[in-house]
Amino acid sequence: MIKTVAVIGAGTMGNGIAQVFAQSGFSVRLIDVAQPMLDRARGAIEKSLGKFVEKGTLTPSNRDEVLGRLATATSIDDLADADYVVEAIVEHADTKRALFTSLDAVARPEVILASNTSSISITLLGAATGRPDKVVGMHFMNPVPLMTLVEMIRGQATSAETMAVASKLCADLGKTPVEAADYPGFIANRILMPMINEAIYAAMEGVGTPEAIDTVMKLGMHHPMGPLALADFIGLDVCLAIMTVLHDGLGDPKYRPCPLLRRMVAAGQLGRKSGRGFFEY
Ligand SMILES: NC(=O)c1ccc[n+]([C@@H]2O[C@H](COP(=O)([O-])OP(=O)(O)OC[C@H]3O[C@@H](n4cnc5c(N)ncnc54)[C@H](O)[C@@H]3O)[C@@H](O)[C@H]2O)c1
């Protein structure tokens, strides 16, 4: 029986994942190496729950109960009581592999270790543990409280039982799981990220201003958000990390990260989270 869920990484995604688990009645331990990220995450969760209260879909007392189910910590050492783990740290394979080795040492042997990675091989993460059958991709979409899809990635060694438990958990959260095979970028980012990268090339080459590019895709293609605003929302560092995984993993030059994307990330223009990307926030 899964009652307590540990979420590792309290950035854009970790706070949303922690929120939906707490809203669905689970006790949540949100863990990050940086205390300021934990403080920011709690603030973001309070703000998001406040919007549900304003809309009338959550009562103030429910909100307080949800917040009461959320605990934060800066170390993974007290994971012994976690029944399920979701990793949502930086999109960097070596950092994630090192974390999975540490999680394997502290989590009980039967506990499933899920990763919210956008593109990194689940098989590779599983191989950093002694329980590759219990390592699975659980790719939530941003913003997590509003988006209903969870892309479920089956690694080479992931067991059918692990897939079943993780998929049932998605349903418990009110989300729809869709299975994808373990190839770079899976389904979502294999298709989405090259489009965003191409929009960045179009901006770099002056085919259109960022406003024009986004307007064409919104009004012309009926996308709810333009690709450059979406890149800012995702985080340009995350976009670059995903394009790098696609390029390295698939080998095709068509996945080459746009030089403008590299330059903006090097300059710390990461999108919403840094206050500036293709647009200002
Ligand atoms: N941003 C998106 O729209 C989006 C969507 C789906 C999936 N993802 C994936 O989710 C993951 C997190 O992305 P994000 O956008 O939330 O990143 P982010 O940069 O906002 O946050 C990452 C967090 O991880 C923390 N961290 C780094 N190393 C850590 C460690 N060893 N232990 C604990 N915490 C650590 C950082 O302090 C930071 O708070 C990535 O794998 C990303 O690809 C992102």
Short mmCIF file of N, CA and C and ligand atoms in Angstrom, two decimals, residues 7-15 17 31-38 40 74 76 87-92 95-96 98-99 115-120 138-144 189 230-231 233-235 237-239 241-242 270 273, ligand 1:
data_model
loop_
_atom_site.label_atom_id
_atom_site.label_comp_id
_atom_site.label_asym_id
_atom_site.label_seq_id
_atom_site.Cartn_x
_atom_site.Cartn_y
_atom_site.Cartn_z
N VAL A 7 9.39 12.99 -3.18
CA VAL A 7 9.65 13.66 -4.46
C VAL A 7 11.01 14.34 -4.31
N ILE A 8 11.95 13.98 -5.19
CA ILE A 8 13.30 14.53 -5.07
C ILE A 8 13.50 15.59 -6.15
N GLY A 9 13.80 16.81 -5.72
CA GLY A 9 13.93 17.95 -6.64
C GLY A 9 12.68 18.81 -6.49
N ALA A 10 12.88 20.08 -6.10
CA ALA A 10 11.73 20.95 -5.81
C ALA A 10 11.66 22.13 -6.77
N GLY A 11 12.08 21.90 -8.03
CA GLY A 11 12.03 22.97 -9.03
C GLY A 11 10.66 23.06 -9.67
N THR A 12 10.63 23.50 -10.92
CA THR A 12 9.38 23.68 -11.67
C THR A 12 8.48 22.45 -11.53
N MET A 13 9.03 21.28 -11.76
CA MET A 13 8.21 20.06 -11.80
C MET A 13 8.00 19.46 -10.42
N GLY A 14 9.06 19.42 -9.61
CA GLY A 14 8.97 18.75 -8.31
C GLY A 14 7.86 19.33 -7.44
N ASN A 15 7.72 20.65 -7.47
CA ASN A 15 6.68 21.21 -6.59
C ASN A 15 5.28 20.84 -7.08
N ILE A 17 4.50 18.09 -8.78
CA ILE A 17 4.30 16.65 -8.52
C ILE A 17 3.96 16.45 -7.04
N ILE A 31 12.08 16.82 -1.31
CA ILE A 31 13.50 16.93 -0.93
C ILE A 31 14.28 17.65 -2.02
N ASP A 32 15.13 18.57 -1.61
CA ASP A 32 16.00 19.28 -2.57
C ASP A 32 17.31 19.58 -1.85
N VAL A 33 18.38 19.68 -2.63
CA VAL A 33 19.67 20.04 -2.01
C VAL A 33 19.68 21.51 -1.58
N ALA A 34 18.80 22.31 -2.17
CA ALA A 34 18.81 23.75 -1.91
C ALA A 34 17.59 24.17 -1.10
N GLN A 35 17.82 24.66 0.13
CA GLN A 35 16.70 25.11 0.98
C GLN A 35 15.89 26.23 0.30
N PRO A 36 16.52 27.19 -0.40
CA PRO A 36 15.71 28.23 -1.05
C PRO A 36 14.72 27.65 -2.06
N MET A 37 15.09 26.55 -2.74
CA MET A 37 14.17 25.92 -3.70
C MET A 37 12.96 25.33 -2.95
N LEU A 38 13.23 24.77 -1.75
CA LEU A 38 12.13 24.20 -0.96
C LEU A 38 11.18 25.31 -0.50
N ARG A 40 10.75 28.19 -1.99
CA ARG A 40 10.05 28.66 -3.19
C ARG A 40 8.94 27.69 -3.59
N THR A 74 16.26 18.54 3.22
CA THR A 74 17.39 18.78 2.33
C THR A 74 18.27 17.55 2.15
N ILE A 76 18.31 13.06 1.51
CA ILE A 76 17.49 11.88 1.21
C ILE A 76 17.61 10.82 2.31
N GLU A 87 11.70 10.99 -8.82
CA GLU A 87 12.86 11.89 -8.97
C GLU A 87 12.54 12.96 -9.99
N ALA A 88 12.82 14.23 -9.63
CA ALA A 88 12.58 15.36 -10.56
C ALA A 88 13.71 16.38 -10.40
N ILE A 89 14.97 15.89 -10.45
CA ILE A 89 16.10 16.83 -10.34
C ILE A 89 16.54 17.24 -11.75
N VAL A 90 17.64 17.97 -11.84
CA VAL A 90 18.12 18.50 -13.13
C VAL A 90 18.23 17.42 -14.20
N GLU A 91 18.01 17.84 -15.46
CA GLU A 91 18.05 16.90 -16.60
C GLU A 91 19.51 16.65 -17.00
N HIS A 92 20.20 15.89 -16.16
CA HIS A 92 21.62 15.62 -16.40
C HIS A 92 21.87 14.16 -16.03
N THR A 95 24.24 13.15 -13.02
CA THR A 95 23.69 13.58 -11.72
C THR A 95 22.53 12.67 -11.32
N LYS A 96 21.69 12.34 -12.30
CA LYS A 96 20.55 11.46 -11.99
C LYS A 96 21.05 10.05 -11.64
N ALA A 98 23.87 9.17 -10.27
CA ALA A 98 24.45 9.20 -8.91
C ALA A 98 23.32 9.21 -7.88
N LEU A 99 22.27 9.99 -8.16
CA LEU A 99 21.14 10.04 -7.22
C LEU A 99 20.45 8.68 -7.13
N SER A 115 11.31 8.13 -12.38
CA SER A 115 11.99 9.37 -12.81
C SER A 115 11.05 10.19 -13.67
N ASN A 116 11.07 11.50 -13.43
CA ASN A 116 10.28 12.43 -14.25
C ASN A 116 11.10 12.94 -15.44
N THR A 117 12.20 12.25 -15.76
CA THR A 117 13.05 12.74 -16.84
C THR A 117 12.26 12.97 -18.13
N SER A 118 12.69 14.01 -18.88
CA SER A 118 12.04 14.34 -20.15
C SER A 118 12.60 13.53 -21.30
N SER A 119 13.81 13.00 -21.13
CA SER A 119 14.47 12.42 -22.29
C SER A 119 15.52 11.36 -21.98
N ILE A 120 16.01 11.30 -20.76
CA ILE A 120 17.15 10.42 -20.42
C ILE A 120 16.67 8.97 -20.28
N MET A 138 8.16 8.25 -15.27
CA MET A 138 6.82 8.78 -14.97
C MET A 138 6.90 10.26 -15.31
N HIS A 139 6.65 10.56 -16.59
CA HIS A 139 6.90 11.90 -17.13
C HIS A 139 5.64 12.75 -17.05
N PHE A 140 5.59 13.56 -15.99
CA PHE A 140 4.46 14.47 -15.81
C PHE A 140 4.63 15.67 -16.75
N MET A 141 3.53 16.35 -17.04
CA MET A 141 3.56 17.52 -17.92
C MET A 141 3.40 18.79 -17.08
N ASN A 142 3.92 19.87 -17.59
CA ASN A 142 3.97 21.15 -16.88
C ASN A 142 2.83 22.07 -17.36
N PRO A 143 2.00 22.67 -16.51
CA PRO A 143 1.98 22.59 -15.04
C PRO A 143 1.25 21.33 -14.55
N VAL A 144 1.90 20.63 -13.63
CA VAL A 144 1.42 19.31 -13.22
C VAL A 144 -0.01 19.32 -12.66
N ASN A 189 8.75 14.50 -26.10
CA ASN A 189 9.82 15.42 -26.49
C ASN A 189 10.51 15.05 -27.79
N LEU A 230 6.47 28.72 -24.77
CA LEU A 230 6.50 27.40 -24.14
C LEU A 230 7.93 27.05 -23.72
N ALA A 231 8.91 27.39 -24.56
CA ALA A 231 10.32 27.16 -24.20
C ALA A 231 10.67 27.90 -22.91
N PHE A 233 8.61 28.72 -20.60
CA PHE A 233 7.85 28.09 -19.52
C PHE A 233 8.56 26.81 -19.05
N ILE A 234 9.05 26.03 -20.01
CA ILE A 234 9.75 24.78 -19.67
C ILE A 234 11.07 25.10 -18.98
N GLY A 235 11.76 26.13 -19.45
CA GLY A 235 13.12 26.45 -18.98
C GLY A 235 14.08 26.17 -20.13
N ASP A 237 17.26 25.95 -20.17
CA ASP A 237 18.29 24.96 -19.80
C ASP A 237 17.75 23.54 -19.97
N VAL A 238 16.48 23.35 -19.60
CA VAL A 238 15.86 22.02 -19.75
C VAL A 238 15.72 21.70 -21.25
N CYS A 239 15.31 22.70 -22.05
CA CYS A 239 15.18 22.48 -23.51
C CYS A 239 16.52 22.08 -24.11
N ALA A 241 19.07 20.69 -22.57
CA ALA A 241 19.45 19.34 -22.10
C ALA A 241 18.71 18.27 -22.91
N ILE A 242 17.43 18.51 -23.20
CA ILE A 242 16.64 17.52 -23.95
C ILE A 242 17.15 17.41 -25.39
N LEU A 270 17.16 31.90 -18.88
CA LEU A 270 16.57 30.55 -18.83
C LEU A 270 15.07 30.55 -19.02
N LYS A 273 11.89 31.09 -15.15
CA LYS A 273 12.50 30.90 -13.84
C LYS A 273 13.62 31.90 -13.57
N1 LIG B 1 10.33 22.05 -16.96
C1 LIG B 1 9.44 21.29 -17.57
O1 LIG B 1 8.50 21.79 -18.24
C2 LIG B 1 9.54 19.79 -17.48
C3 LIG B 1 8.46 19.01 -17.92
C4 LIG B 1 8.50 17.62 -17.76
C5 LIG B 1 9.63 17.04 -17.19
N2 LIG B 1 10.69 17.80 -16.80
C6 LIG B 1 11.84 17.13 -16.18
O2 LIG B 1 11.72 17.24 -14.77
C7 LIG B 1 13.02 17.28 -14.17
C8 LIG B 1 13.14 18.55 -13.35
O3 LIG B 1 12.98 19.66 -14.23
P1 LIG B 1 12.62 21.12 -13.66
O4 LIG B 1 12.20 21.92 -14.83
O5 LIG B 1 11.72 20.98 -12.47
O6 LIG B 1 14.08 21.62 -13.19
P2 LIG B 1 14.47 22.83 -12.25
O7 LIG B 1 15.79 23.31 -12.73
O8 LIG B 1 13.34 23.79 -12.11
O9 LIG B 1 14.65 22.11 -10.81
C9 LIG B 1 15.60 21.13 -10.56
C10 LIG B 1 15.76 21.02 -9.04
O10 LIG B 1 16.59 19.89 -8.75
C11 LIG B 1 17.39 20.24 -7.62
N3 LIG B 1 18.51 19.32 -7.55
C12 LIG B 1 19.58 19.26 -8.38
N4 LIG B 1 20.37 18.21 -8.02
C13 LIG B 1 19.75 17.60 -6.97
C14 LIG B 1 20.07 16.47 -6.17
N5 LIG B 1 21.16 15.74 -6.40
N6 LIG B 1 19.21 16.12 -5.16
C15 LIG B 1 18.10 16.86 -4.93
N7 LIG B 1 17.75 17.94 -5.67
C16 LIG B 1 18.57 18.30 -6.67
C17 LIG B 1 17.75 21.70 -7.87
O11 LIG B 1 18.15 22.33 -6.66
C18 LIG B 1 16.43 22.25 -8.42
O12 LIG B 1 15.60 22.73 -7.37
C19 LIG B 1 14.03 17.17 -15.32
O13 LIG B 1 14.38 15.83 -15.48
C20 LIG B 1 13.20 17.69 -16.51
O14 LIG B 1 13.67 17.20 -17.73
C21 LIG B 1 10.66 19.17 -16.91
#
